[in-house]
PDB file of C-alpha atoms in Angstrom:
ATOM      1  CA  MET A   1      -5.748-198.509  -6.263  1.00 58.00           C
ATOM      2  CA  SER A   2      -4.330-201.427  -4.227  1.00 74.00           C
ATOM      3  CA  GLU A   3      -6.310-204.644  -3.760  1.00 82.00           C
ATOM      4  CA  PRO A   4      -7.840-205.314  -0.341  1.00 89.00           C
ATOM      5  CA  ASP A   5      -5.730-207.254   2.146  1.00 93.00           C
ATOM      6  CA  PHE A   6      -7.647-210.377   3.160  1.00 96.00           C
ATOM      7  CA  SER A   7      -4.668-212.034   4.979  1.00 92.00           C
ATOM      8  CA  GLU A   8      -6.389-211.735   8.348  1.00 96.00           C
ATOM      9  CA  GLY A   9      -9.789-212.932   7.042  1.00 98.00           C
ATOM     10  CA  ALA A  10     -12.516-212.003   4.617  1.00 98.00           C
ATOM     11  CA  ALA A  11     -16.109-210.912   5.241  1.00 98.00           C
ATOM     12  CA  TYR A  12     -19.287-210.416   3.219  1.00 98.00           C
ATOM     13  CA  VAL A  13     -21.289-207.395   4.253  1.00 97.00           C
ATOM     14  CA  ARG A  14     -24.212-205.807   2.404  1.00 93.00           C
ATOM     15  CA  GLY A  15     -23.335-207.537  -0.837  1.00 93.00           C
ATOM     16  CA  ARG A  16     -19.629-206.656  -0.802  1.00 95.00           C
ATOM     17  CA  PHE A  17     -16.462-208.525   0.233  1.00 96.00           C
ATOM     18  CA  VAL A  18     -14.186-206.638   2.643  1.00 96.00           C
ATOM     19  CA  PRO A  19     -11.224-207.481   4.895  1.00 97.00           C
ATOM     20  CA  LEU A  20     -12.543-208.938   8.173  1.00 97.00           C
ATOM     21  CA  ALA A  21     -11.388-205.924  10.244  1.00 96.00           C
ATOM     22  CA  GLN A  22     -13.618-203.682   8.128  1.00 96.00           C
ATOM     23  CA  ALA A  23     -16.774-205.738   8.630  1.00 97.00           C
ATOM     24  CA  ALA A  24     -19.325-203.825  10.736  1.00 96.00           C
ATOM     25  CA  VAL A  25     -22.998-203.224  11.415  1.00 95.00           C
ATOM     26  CA  PRO A  26     -24.702-199.964  12.487  1.00 95.00           C
ATOM     27  CA  VAL A  27     -25.430-199.529  16.182  1.00 95.00           C
ATOM     28  CA  THR A  28     -29.111-199.203  15.234  1.00 95.00           C
ATOM     29  CA  ASP A  29     -29.219-202.745  13.719  1.00 96.00           C
ATOM     30  CA  TRP A  30     -31.371-204.976  15.888  1.00 97.00           C
ATOM     31  CA  GLY A  31     -28.833-207.697  15.337  1.00 96.00           C
ATOM     32  CA  PHE A  32     -26.478-205.545  17.520  1.00 95.00           C
ATOM     33  CA  SER A  33     -28.914-203.740  19.866  1.00 95.00           C
ATOM     34  CA  ARG A  34     -31.204-206.681  20.555  1.00 95.00           C
ATOM     35  CA  SER A  35     -29.184-209.813  19.647  1.00 96.00           C
ATOM     36  CA  ASP A  36     -31.887-210.390  17.071  1.00 97.00           C
ATOM     37  CA  VAL A  37     -29.787-212.603  14.879  1.00 98.00           C
ATOM     38  CA  VAL A  38     -29.192-216.249  14.156  1.00 98.00           C
ATOM     39  CA  TYR A  39     -25.873-217.704  13.174  1.00 98.00           C
ATOM     40  CA  ASP A  40     -24.008-220.861  12.395  1.00 98.00           C
ATOM     41  CA  VAL A  41     -20.296-221.795  12.224  1.00 98.00           C
ATOM     42  CA  VAL A  42     -18.706-224.373   9.941  1.00 98.00           C
ATOM     43  CA  HIS A  43     -15.016-225.165   9.857  1.00 98.00           C
ATOM     44  CA  VAL A  44     -12.607-225.740   7.007  1.00 98.00           C
ATOM     45  CA  TYR A  45      -9.903-228.357   7.543  1.00 98.00           C
ATOM     46  CA  ARG A  46      -7.079-228.776   5.042  1.00 97.00           C
ATOM     47  CA  GLY A  47      -8.992-227.088   2.272  1.00 98.00           C
ATOM     48  CA  GLY A  48     -12.403-228.594   2.844  1.00 98.00           C
ATOM     49  CA  PHE A  49     -15.623-227.564   4.590  1.00 98.00           C
ATOM     50  CA  PHE A  50     -16.790-230.145   7.094  1.00 98.00           C
ATOM     51  CA  ARG A  51     -20.469-231.098   6.883  1.00 98.00           C
ATOM     52  CA  LEU A  52     -21.269-227.837   5.057  1.00 98.00           C
ATOM     53  CA  SER A  53     -24.727-229.023   3.909  1.00 98.00           C
ATOM     54  CA  ASP A  54     -25.672-229.969   7.499  1.00 98.00           C
ATOM     55  CA  HIS A  55     -24.637-226.490   8.769  1.00 98.00           C
ATOM     56  CA  LEU A  56     -26.592-224.778   6.044  1.00 98.00           C
ATOM     57  CA  ASP A  57     -29.651-226.963   6.842  1.00 98.00           C
ATOM     58  CA  ARG A  58     -29.457-225.901  10.498  1.00 98.00           C
ATOM     59  CA  PHE A  59     -28.894-222.250   9.609  1.00 98.00           C
ATOM     60  CA  HIS A  60     -32.002-222.215   7.405  1.00 98.00           C
ATOM     61  CA  ARG A  61     -34.081-223.910  10.143  1.00 98.00           C
ATOM     62  CA  ALA A  62     -32.942-221.183  12.548  1.00 98.00           C
ATOM     63  CA  MET A  63     -33.846-218.421  10.134  1.00 98.00           C
ATOM     64  CA  ALA A  64     -37.294-219.912   9.635  1.00 98.00           C
ATOM     65  CA  ALA A  65     -37.780-220.233  13.402  1.00 98.00           C
ATOM     66  CA  ARG A  66     -36.985-216.527  13.862  1.00 98.00           C
ATOM     67  CA  GLN A  67     -38.859-215.419  10.747  1.00 98.00           C
ATOM     68  CA  LEU A  68     -35.712-214.044   9.093  1.00 98.00           C
ATOM     69  CA  ALA A  69     -35.520-213.856   5.285  1.00 98.00           C
ATOM     70  CA  PRO A  70     -32.451-212.202   3.727  1.00 98.00           C
ATOM     71  CA  ALA A  71     -32.166-211.559   0.009  1.00 97.00           C
ATOM     72  CA  GLU A  72     -29.578-214.254  -0.682  1.00 97.00           C
ATOM     73  CA  SER A  73     -30.659-217.748  -1.680  1.00 97.00           C
ATOM     74  CA  ARG A  74     -29.072-220.823  -0.034  1.00 98.00           C
ATOM     75  CA  GLU A  75     -26.939-221.339  -3.125  1.00 98.00           C
ATOM     76  CA  GLU A  76     -25.715-217.733  -3.006  1.00 98.00           C
ATOM     77  CA  MET A  77     -24.941-218.091   0.669  1.00 98.00           C
ATOM     78  CA  GLU A  78     -22.840-221.180   0.006  1.00 98.00           C
ATOM     79  CA  THR A  79     -20.946-219.318  -2.694  1.00 97.00           C
ATOM     80  CA  VAL A  80     -20.327-216.496  -0.301  1.00 98.00           C
ATOM     81  CA  LEU A  81     -18.801-218.891   2.264  1.00 98.00           C
ATOM     82  CA  HIS A  82     -16.510-220.412  -0.375  1.00 98.00           C
ATOM     83  CA  ARG A  83     -15.418-217.018  -1.569  1.00 98.00           C
ATOM     84  CA  CYS A  84     -14.676-215.722   1.950  1.00 98.00           C
ATOM     85  CA  VAL A  85     -12.331-218.678   2.499  1.00 98.00           C
ATOM     86  CA  ALA A  86     -10.795-218.412  -0.952  1.00 98.00           C
ATOM     87  CA  LEU A  87     -10.133-214.692  -0.640  1.00 97.00           C
ATOM     88  CA  ALA A  88      -8.469-215.201   2.721  1.00 97.00           C
ATOM     89  CA  GLY A  89      -6.373-218.044   1.262  1.00 97.00           C
ATOM     90  CA  LEU A  90      -7.120-220.247   4.295  1.00 98.00           C
ATOM     91  CA  ASP A  91      -6.593-224.017   4.442  1.00 98.00           C
ATOM     92  CA  ASP A  92      -7.949-224.219   8.057  1.00 98.00           C
ATOM     93  CA  ALA A  93     -10.645-221.713   8.910  1.00 98.00           C
ATOM     94  CA  TYR A  94     -13.469-220.696  11.221  1.00 98.00           C
ATOM     95  CA  VAL A  95     -16.334-219.675   8.972  1.00 98.00           C
ATOM     96  CA  SER A  96     -19.410-217.913  10.429  1.00 98.00           C
ATOM     97  CA  MET A  97     -22.690-217.074   8.721  1.00 98.00           C
ATOM     98  CA  MET A  98     -25.340-214.705  10.240  1.00 98.00           C
ATOM     99  CA  THR A  99     -28.674-213.301   9.420  1.00 98.00           C
ATOM    100  CA  LEU A 100     -29.536-210.087  11.331  1.00 98.00           C
ATOM    101  CA  ARG A 101     -32.944-208.479  11.750  1.00 98.00           C
ATOM    102  CA  GLY A 102     -31.591-205.150  10.438  1.00 97.00           C
ATOM    103  CA  ARG A 103     -32.733-201.608  10.987  1.00 95.00           C
ATOM    104  CA  PRO A 104     -36.387-200.514  10.891  1.00 94.00           C
ATOM    105  CA  ARG A 105     -37.431-198.682   7.722  1.00 92.00           C
ATOM    106  CA  VAL A 106     -39.711-196.624   9.879  1.00 92.00           C
ATOM    107  CA  ARG A 107     -37.771-194.678  12.488  1.00 89.00           C
ATOM    108  CA  GLY A 108     -38.778-195.696  16.032  1.00 88.00           C
ATOM    109  CA  SER A 109     -40.767-198.731  14.843  1.00 92.00           C
ATOM    110  CA  ARG A 110     -40.899-201.688  17.181  1.00 94.00           C
ATOM    111  CA  ARG A 111     -42.265-204.020  14.505  1.00 96.00           C
ATOM    112  CA  PRO A 112     -39.792-206.721  13.364  1.00 96.00           C
ATOM    113  CA  ALA A 113     -41.628-206.729  10.030  1.00 95.00           C
ATOM    114  CA  ASP A 114     -40.462-203.191   9.427  1.00 96.00           C
ATOM    115  CA  CYS A 115     -36.809-204.327   9.340  1.00 97.00           C
ATOM    116  CA  ASP A 116     -34.791-205.402   6.296  1.00 96.00           C
ATOM    117  CA  ASN A 117     -33.078-208.627   7.226  1.00 98.00           C
ATOM    118  CA  HIS A 118     -29.543-209.112   5.889  1.00 98.00           C
ATOM    119  CA  PHE A 119     -26.972-211.851   5.600  1.00 98.00           C
ATOM    120  CA  MET A 120     -23.342-211.546   6.647  1.00 98.00           C
ATOM    121  CA  ALA A 121     -20.487-214.062   6.707  1.00 98.00           C
ATOM    122  CA  TYR A 122     -16.769-214.184   7.370  1.00 98.00           C
ATOM    123  CA  ALA A 123     -13.824-216.550   7.257  1.00 98.00           C
ATOM    124  CA  ALA A 124     -11.027-216.226   9.849  1.00 98.00           C
ATOM    125  CA  PRO A 125      -8.015-218.366  10.692  1.00 98.00           C
ATOM    126  CA  TRP A 126      -8.833-221.514  12.721  1.00 97.00           C
ATOM    127  CA  ILE A 127     -10.113-221.090  16.270  1.00 94.00           C
ATOM    128  CA  ASP A 128     -10.165-223.639  19.125  1.00 96.00           C
ATOM    129  CA  VAL A 129     -12.594-222.677  21.862  1.00 95.00           C
ATOM    130  CA  ILE A 130     -10.402-224.757  24.232  1.00 96.00           C
ATOM    131  CA  PRO A 131      -6.740-224.301  23.305  1.00 96.00           C
ATOM    132  CA  PRO A 132      -4.886-227.379  21.896  1.00 96.00           C
ATOM    133  CA  GLU A 133      -2.486-227.495  24.802  1.00 96.00           C
ATOM    134  CA  VAL A 134      -5.423-227.584  27.235  1.00 97.00           C
ATOM    135  CA  GLN A 135      -7.135-230.306  25.204  1.00 96.00           C
ATOM    136  CA  ALA A 136      -3.943-232.361  25.395  1.00 96.00           C
ATOM    137  CA  ARG A 137      -3.874-232.351  29.229  1.00 96.00           C
ATOM    138  CA  GLY A 138      -7.689-232.337  29.539  1.00 97.00           C
ATOM    139  CA  ALA A 139      -9.791-229.296  30.238  1.00 98.00           C
ATOM    140  CA  HIS A 140     -10.741-228.193  33.735  1.00 98.00           C
ATOM    141  CA  LEU A 141     -14.545-227.629  33.617  1.00 98.00           C
ATOM    142  CA  MET A 142     -16.469-225.738  36.236  1.00 98.00           C
ATOM    143  CA  ILE A 143     -20.162-226.424  36.926  1.00 98.00           C
ATOM    144  CA  ALA A 144     -21.619-222.870  36.960  1.00 98.00           C
ATOM    145  CA  SER A 145     -23.614-221.614  39.895  1.00 97.00           C
ATOM    146  CA  ASN A 146     -26.035-219.711  37.599  1.00 98.00           C
ATOM    147  CA  PRO A 147     -28.640-221.782  35.704  1.00 98.00           C
ATOM    148  CA  ARG A 148     -29.078-221.995  31.932  1.00 98.00           C
ATOM    149  CA  ILE A 149     -31.816-219.811  30.483  1.00 97.00           C
ATOM    150  CA  PRO A 150     -34.952-222.047  30.095  1.00 97.00           C
ATOM    151  CA  ASP A 151     -35.611-223.596  26.707  1.00 96.00           C
ATOM    152  CA  ALA A 152     -39.091-222.131  26.733  1.00 96.00           C
ATOM    153  CA  SER A 153     -37.549-218.633  26.895  1.00 96.00           C
ATOM    154  CA  VAL A 154     -34.728-218.996  24.413  1.00 96.00           C
ATOM    155  CA  ASP A 155     -34.750-222.020  22.149  1.00 97.00           C
ATOM    156  CA  PRO A 156     -31.194-223.480  22.401  1.00 97.00           C
ATOM    157  CA  THR A 157     -31.615-225.372  19.085  1.00 97.00           C
ATOM    158  CA  VAL A 158     -31.694-222.031  17.277  1.00 98.00           C
ATOM    159  CA  LYS A 159     -28.091-220.821  17.379  1.00 97.00           C
ATOM    160  CA  ASN A 160     -28.094-217.267  18.745  1.00 96.00           C
ATOM    161  CA  PHE A 161     -25.958-214.585  20.389  1.00 95.00           C
ATOM    162  CA  GLN A 162     -27.948-214.334  23.597  1.00 94.00           C
ATOM    163  CA  TRP A 163     -25.000-215.492  25.677  1.00 96.00           C
ATOM    164  CA  SER A 164     -25.537-213.664  28.982  1.00 97.00           C
ATOM    165  CA  ASP A 165     -25.969-216.853  31.040  1.00 98.00           C
ATOM    166  CA  LEU A 166     -22.998-218.461  29.235  1.00 98.00           C
ATOM    167  CA  THR A 167     -20.759-215.463  29.693  1.00 98.00           C
ATOM    168  CA  THR A 168     -21.660-215.236  33.366  1.00 98.00           C
ATOM    169  CA  SER A 169     -20.555-218.882  33.750  1.00 98.00           C
ATOM    170  CA  VAL A 170     -17.219-218.220  31.992  1.00 98.00           C
ATOM    171  CA  LEU A 171     -16.485-215.255  34.195  1.00 98.00           C
ATOM    172  CA  GLU A 172     -17.094-217.421  37.253  1.00 98.00           C
ATOM    173  CA  ALA A 173     -14.994-220.309  35.871  1.00 97.00           C
ATOM    174  CA  HIS A 174     -12.026-218.023  35.100  1.00 97.00           C
ATOM    175  CA  ALA A 175     -12.297-216.390  38.529  1.00 97.00           C
ATOM    176  CA  HIS A 176     -11.712-219.888  40.045  1.00 97.00           C
ATOM    177  CA  ASN A 177      -8.952-220.871  37.658  1.00 97.00           C
ATOM    178  CA  TYR A 178     -11.031-223.250  35.550  1.00 98.00           C
ATOM    179  CA  ASP A 179     -10.622-223.324  31.768  1.00 98.00           C
ATOM    180  CA  THR A 180     -14.324-223.064  30.965  1.00 98.00           C
ATOM    181  CA  SER A 181     -17.769-223.903  32.235  1.00 98.00           C
ATOM    182  CA  VAL A 182     -20.863-226.035  31.880  1.00 98.00           C
ATOM    183  CA  LEU A 183     -24.339-225.014  33.005  1.00 98.00           C
ATOM    184  CA  CYS A 184     -27.234-226.956  34.519  1.00 98.00           C
ATOM    185  CA  ASP A 185     -30.816-225.837  34.195  1.00 98.00           C
ATOM    186  CA  ALA A 186     -33.022-224.799  37.131  1.00 97.00           C
ATOM    187  CA  ASP A 187     -34.011-228.465  37.719  1.00 97.00           C
ATOM    188  CA  GLY A 188     -30.379-229.602  37.997  1.00 97.00           C
ATOM    189  CA  PHE A 189     -30.011-231.220  34.578  1.00 98.00           C
ATOM    190  CA  VAL A 190     -26.817-230.625  32.599  1.00 98.00           C
ATOM    191  CA  THR A 191     -27.250-228.590  29.429  1.00 98.00           C
ATOM    192  CA  GLU A 192     -24.175-227.271  27.574  1.00 98.00           C
ATOM    193  CA  GLY A 193     -21.113-225.093  27.832  1.00 98.00           C
ATOM    194  CA  PRO A 194     -20.300-221.784  26.154  1.00 97.00           C
ATOM    195  CA  GLY A 195     -20.100-222.906  22.557  1.00 96.00           C
ATOM    196  CA  PHE A 196     -19.922-226.654  22.997  1.00 98.00           C
ATOM    197  CA  ASN A 197     -21.942-229.808  23.765  1.00 98.00           C
ATOM    198  CA  VAL A 198     -20.987-231.994  26.717  1.00 98.00           C
ATOM    199  CA  PHE A 199     -20.689-235.776  26.858  1.00 98.00           C
ATOM    200  CA  ILE A 200     -20.231-238.074  29.844  1.00 98.00           C
ATOM    201  CA  VAL A 201     -18.859-241.591  29.790  1.00 98.00           C
ATOM    202  CA  GLN A 202     -20.083-244.070  32.458  1.00 97.00           C
ATOM    203  CA  ASP A 203     -19.336-247.795  32.376  1.00 97.00           C
ATOM    204  CA  GLY A 204     -18.414-247.552  28.703  1.00 96.00           C
ATOM    205  CA  ARG A 205     -21.681-245.855  27.715  1.00 98.00           C
ATOM    206  CA  ILE A 206     -21.729-242.307  26.319  1.00 98.00           C
ATOM    207  CA  VAL A 207     -24.543-239.840  27.058  1.00 98.00           C
ATOM    208  CA  THR A 208     -25.061-236.278  25.958  1.00 98.00           C
ATOM    209  CA  PRO A 209     -27.826-233.991  27.392  1.00 98.00           C
ATOM    210  CA  ASP A 210     -31.260-233.945  25.855  1.00 97.00           C
ATOM    211  CA  ARG A 211     -32.127-230.362  26.880  1.00 97.00           C
ATOM    212  CA  GLY A 212     -30.782-226.838  27.035  1.00 97.00           C
ATOM    213  CA  SER A 213     -28.411-227.621  24.185  1.00 97.00           C
ATOM    214  CA  LEU A 214     -27.713-226.891  20.546  1.00 97.00           C
ATOM    215  CA  GLN A 215     -28.214-229.850  18.290  1.00 97.00           C
ATOM    216  CA  GLY A 216     -24.479-229.735  17.453  1.00 98.00           C
ATOM    217  CA  ILE A 217     -23.088-230.966  14.161  1.00 98.00           C
ATOM    218  CA  THR A 218     -19.991-232.207  15.985  1.00 98.00           C
ATOM    219  CA  ARG A 219     -22.333-233.859  18.531  1.00 98.00           C
ATOM    220  CA  ARG A 220     -23.978-235.657  15.591  1.00 98.00           C
ATOM    221  CA  SER A 221     -20.565-236.641  14.293  1.00 98.00           C
ATOM    222  CA  VAL A 222     -19.603-238.120  17.724  1.00 98.00           C
ATOM    223  CA  LEU A 223     -22.806-240.136  17.749  1.00 98.00           C
ATOM    224  CA  ASP A 224     -22.101-241.356  14.218  1.00 98.00           C
ATOM    225  CA  ILE A 225     -18.622-242.449  15.236  1.00 98.00           C
ATOM    226  CA  CYS A 226     -19.941-244.283  18.253  1.00 98.00           C
ATOM    227  CA  ALA A 227     -22.491-246.157  16.129  1.00 98.00           C
ATOM    228  CA  GLU A 228     -19.806-247.231  13.718  1.00 97.00           C
ATOM    229  CA  LEU A 229     -17.449-248.325  16.529  1.00 97.00           C
ATOM    230  CA  GLY A 230     -20.144-250.161  18.398  1.00 97.00           C
ATOM    231  CA  ILE A 231     -20.026-247.879  21.420  1.00 98.00           C
ATOM    232  CA  GLU A 232     -23.335-247.409  23.112  1.00 98.00           C
ATOM    233  CA  ALA A 233     -24.365-243.708  23.002  1.00 98.00           C
ATOM    234  CA  ALA A 234     -27.565-241.775  23.633  1.00 98.00           C
ATOM    235  CA  ILE A 235     -29.134-238.330  23.841  1.00 98.00           C
ATOM    236  CA  ALA A 236     -30.776-238.480  27.264  1.00 98.00           C
ATOM    237  CA  PRO A 237     -31.241-236.617  30.547  1.00 98.00           C
ATOM    238  CA  VAL A 238     -27.912-236.005  32.376  1.00 98.00           C
ATOM    239  CA  THR A 239     -28.122-234.974  36.014  1.00 98.00           C
ATOM    240  CA  ARG A 240     -25.538-232.924  37.801  1.00 97.00           C
ATOM    241  CA  ALA A 241     -24.642-235.981  39.884  1.00 96.00           C
ATOM    242  CA  MET A 242     -24.066-238.022  36.716  1.00 97.00           C
ATOM    243  CA  LEU A 243     -21.648-235.374  35.514  1.00 97.00           C
ATOM    244  CA  GLU A 244     -19.847-235.113  38.818  1.00 96.00           C
ATOM    245  CA  ASN A 245     -19.421-238.904  39.072  1.00 95.00           C
ATOM    246  CA  ALA A 246     -18.734-239.726  35.400  1.00 97.00           C
ATOM    247  CA  ASP A 247     -15.793-241.951  34.432  1.00 97.00           C
ATOM    248  CA  GLU A 248     -14.899-239.523  31.686  1.00 98.00           C
ATOM    249  CA  VAL A 249     -16.199-236.237  30.315  1.00 98.00           C
ATOM    250  CA  PHE A 250     -15.535-234.541  26.946  1.00 98.00           C
ATOM    251  CA  ALA A 251     -16.877-231.581  25.002  1.00 98.00           C
ATOM    252  CA  ALA A 252     -17.587-231.251  21.281  1.00 98.00           C
ATOM    253  CA  THR A 253     -17.808-228.261  18.944  1.00 98.00           C
ATOM    254  CA  THR A 254     -17.054-227.103  15.425  1.00 98.00           C
ATOM    255  CA  ALA A 255     -14.277-224.844  16.763  1.00 97.00           C
ATOM    256  CA  GLY A 256     -12.112-227.504  18.304  1.00 96.00           C
ATOM    257  CA  GLY A 257     -13.688-230.877  17.588  1.00 98.00           C
ATOM    258  CA  VAL A 258     -13.662-233.472  20.387  1.00 98.00           C
ATOM    259  CA  MET A 259     -12.101-231.965  23.525  1.00 98.00           C
ATOM    260  CA  PRO A 260     -11.389-234.157  26.582  1.00 98.00           C
ATOM    261  CA  VAL A 261     -11.951-232.978  30.142  1.00 98.00           C
ATOM    262  CA  ALA A 262      -9.708-233.996  33.069  1.00 98.00           C
ATOM    263  CA  ARG A 263     -11.348-232.146  36.015  1.00 98.00           C
ATOM    264  CA  ILE A 264     -14.905-231.291  37.038  1.00 98.00           C
ATOM    265  CA  GLY A 265     -15.589-228.916  39.825  1.00 93.00           C
ATOM    266  CA  THR A 266     -17.287-225.984  41.528  1.00 91.00           C
ATOM    267  CA  ALA A 267     -16.116-222.977  43.470  1.00 85.00           C
ATOM    268  CA  SER A 268     -15.837-225.190  46.594  1.00 87.00           C
ATOM    269  CA  GLY A 269     -14.094-228.285  45.219  1.00 91.00           C
ATOM    270  CA  VAL A 270     -12.855-230.319  42.272  1.00 95.00           C
ATOM    271  CA  ARG A 271     -12.986-233.939  41.166  1.00 96.00           C
ATOM    272  CA  ILE A 272     -10.114-235.253  39.121  1.00 96.00           C
ATOM    273  CA  LEU A 273     -11.114-237.757  36.450  1.00 96.00           C
ATOM    274  CA  GLY A 274      -9.010-240.843  35.967  1.00 91.00           C
ATOM    275  CA  ASN A 275      -5.311-239.933  36.151  1.00 92.00           C
ATOM    276  CA  ASP A 276      -5.932-236.232  35.518  1.00 96.00           C
ATOM    277  CA  ARG A 277      -5.537-236.770  31.825  1.00 96.00           C
ATOM    278  CA  PRO A 278      -7.917-237.471  28.925  1.00 97.00           C
ATOM    279  CA  GLY A 279      -9.740-240.792  29.384  1.00 97.00           C
ATOM    280  CA  PRO A 280      -9.336-243.669  26.952  1.00 97.00           C
ATOM    281  CA  ILE A 281     -12.772-243.462  25.341  1.00 98.00           C
ATOM    282  CA  SER A 282     -12.552-239.637  25.017  1.00 98.00           C
ATOM    283  CA  ALA A 283      -9.143-240.011  23.423  1.00 97.00           C
ATOM    284  CA  LEU A 284     -10.435-242.717  21.053  1.00 98.00           C
ATOM    285  CA  ILE A 285     -13.384-240.594  19.898  1.00 98.00           C
ATOM    286  CA  ARG A 286     -11.069-237.614  19.415  1.00 98.00           C
ATOM    287  CA  GLU A 287      -8.566-239.698  17.402  1.00 98.00           C
ATOM    288  CA  GLU A 288     -11.335-241.150  15.202  1.00 98.00           C
ATOM    289  CA  TYR A 289     -12.901-237.737  14.583  1.00 98.00           C
ATOM    290  CA  TRP A 290      -9.644-236.301  13.207  1.00 98.00           C
ATOM    291  CA  LYS A 291      -8.661-239.504  11.418  1.00 98.00           C
ATOM    292  CA  ARG A 292     -11.916-239.295   9.476  1.00 98.00           C
ATOM    293  CA  HIS A 293     -11.197-235.673   8.628  1.00 98.00           C
ATOM    294  CA  GLU A 294      -7.862-236.773   7.141  1.00 97.00           C
ATOM    295  CA  ALA A 295      -9.782-239.307   5.014  1.00 97.00           C
ATOM    296  CA  GLY A 296     -12.171-236.651   3.673  1.00 97.00           C
ATOM    297  CA  TRP A 297     -15.265-237.579   5.712  1.00 98.00           C
ATOM    298  CA  HIS A 298     -18.159-235.246   4.890  1.00 98.00           C
ATOM    299  CA  MET A 299     -15.722-232.830   3.218  1.00 98.00           C
ATOM    300  CA  THR A 300     -16.609-230.247   0.507  1.00 98.00           C
ATOM    301  CA  PRO A 301     -13.508-228.757  -1.180  1.00 98.00           C
ATOM    302  CA  VAL A 302     -13.188-224.982  -1.067  1.00 98.00           C
ATOM    303  CA  ARG A 303     -13.832-223.426  -4.485  1.00 98.00           C
ATOM    304  CA  ARG A 304     -10.502-221.663  -4.792  1.00 96.00           C
ATOM    305  CA  GLU A 305     -11.420-220.190  -8.209  1.00 95.00           C
ATOM    306  CA  LEU A 306     -13.736-217.792  -6.393  1.00 95.00           C
ATOM    307  CA  ALA A 307     -10.657-215.841  -5.214  1.00 92.00           C
ATOM    308  CA  ALA A 308     -10.830-213.964  -8.551  1.00 76.00           C
ATOM    309  CA  PRO A 309      -8.769-210.787  -8.913  1.00 61.00           C
ATOM    310  CA  PHE A 310     -10.638-207.576  -8.214  1.00 50.00           C
ATOM    311  CA  THR A 311      -8.956-205.843 -11.178  1.00 41.00           C
ATOM    312  CA  GLY A 312      -9.931-206.822 -14.612  1.00 38.00           C
ATOM    313  CA  ASP A 313     -11.892-209.960 -13.849  1.00 40.00           C
ATOM    314  CA  PRO A 314     -15.608-209.757 -13.132  1.00 42.00           C
ATOM    315  CA  ASP A 315     -16.793-210.300  -9.556  1.00 50.00           C
ATOM    316  CA  PRO A 316     -18.513-213.728  -9.485  1.00 47.00           C
ATOM    317  CA  LEU A 317     -21.029-212.311  -7.023  1.00 54.00           C
ATOM    318  CA  ALA A 318     -21.507-208.849  -8.520  1.00 50.00           C
ATOM    319  CA  ASP A 319     -25.111-209.640  -9.280  1.00 45.00           C
ATOM    320  CA  LEU A 320     -25.993-210.511  -5.663  1.00 46.00           C
ATOM    321  CA  PRO A 321     -28.562-208.085  -4.276  1.00 39.00           C
ATOM    322  CA  ALA A 322     -27.159-205.681  -1.718  1.00 37.00           C
ATOM    323  CA  THR A 323     -29.680-205.338   1.153  1.00 34.00           C
ATOM    324  CA  LEU A 324     -30.512-201.895   2.306  1.00 25.00           C
TER     325      LEU A 324
END
């Protein structure tokens, strides 16, 4: 029997490791049918996880907030992530972890407590939510006409798959030839984009929205860099007018890092920032972010020994409980 081919990525599903293309959930799983799932994404750069402990901390806060409790411990989850990357043989990777509500044990039940929660994870080759060539010239960002879902309805600090408002904004942005989008809330305050935090630069000061946004790990990294470089930065209210009139704008996410913006607009018009290229402060923050990666900042080396052969050698995770 041939060994599984993990060259396109590796996944952990129901206590087993499978090629990414084979990872699936039943259509009756509430994680699929109701988006009743929390997730987190950590990246691997040149063989090391970036801020892995911070991502696991946030993931466990999200599970607690949604009353999700899979069988795997935090330590087992961390081992799963390492093994997914090791099996796929990736030096640079996009690594996702998820806990799904699962299927009800009682057919037709509408009680979340009747579901068996389960943990899934996968490692895939590196992903940039804004392509590198677009980052180089500066992204074109459209302010969406639809508002962000209110924080009181869906807590944006709990990373989730309820992306309907974000997807609507992306469809609109692409229809008007923008690269991606950013949403304001119903009161006109800037929130976030589809998968990234937003920053504005005004008179040398950096501000990122205080509402409607994930408490991003890359956002935290940007604020850390600013503190070390002596650049004033804050988490504070950002109005639409502040975004439209900013000196510079950039986005930040695990899947792409610090990503400068060159244009801000709507369906009716566009404002070109600076010389239609990444601004100097945005470029500086981006350079520092990757320079620190090169130096091993917050890096945890991938445990390559977990890519043990499937034939002859014992599976290091064979004793993990397989959820039902």
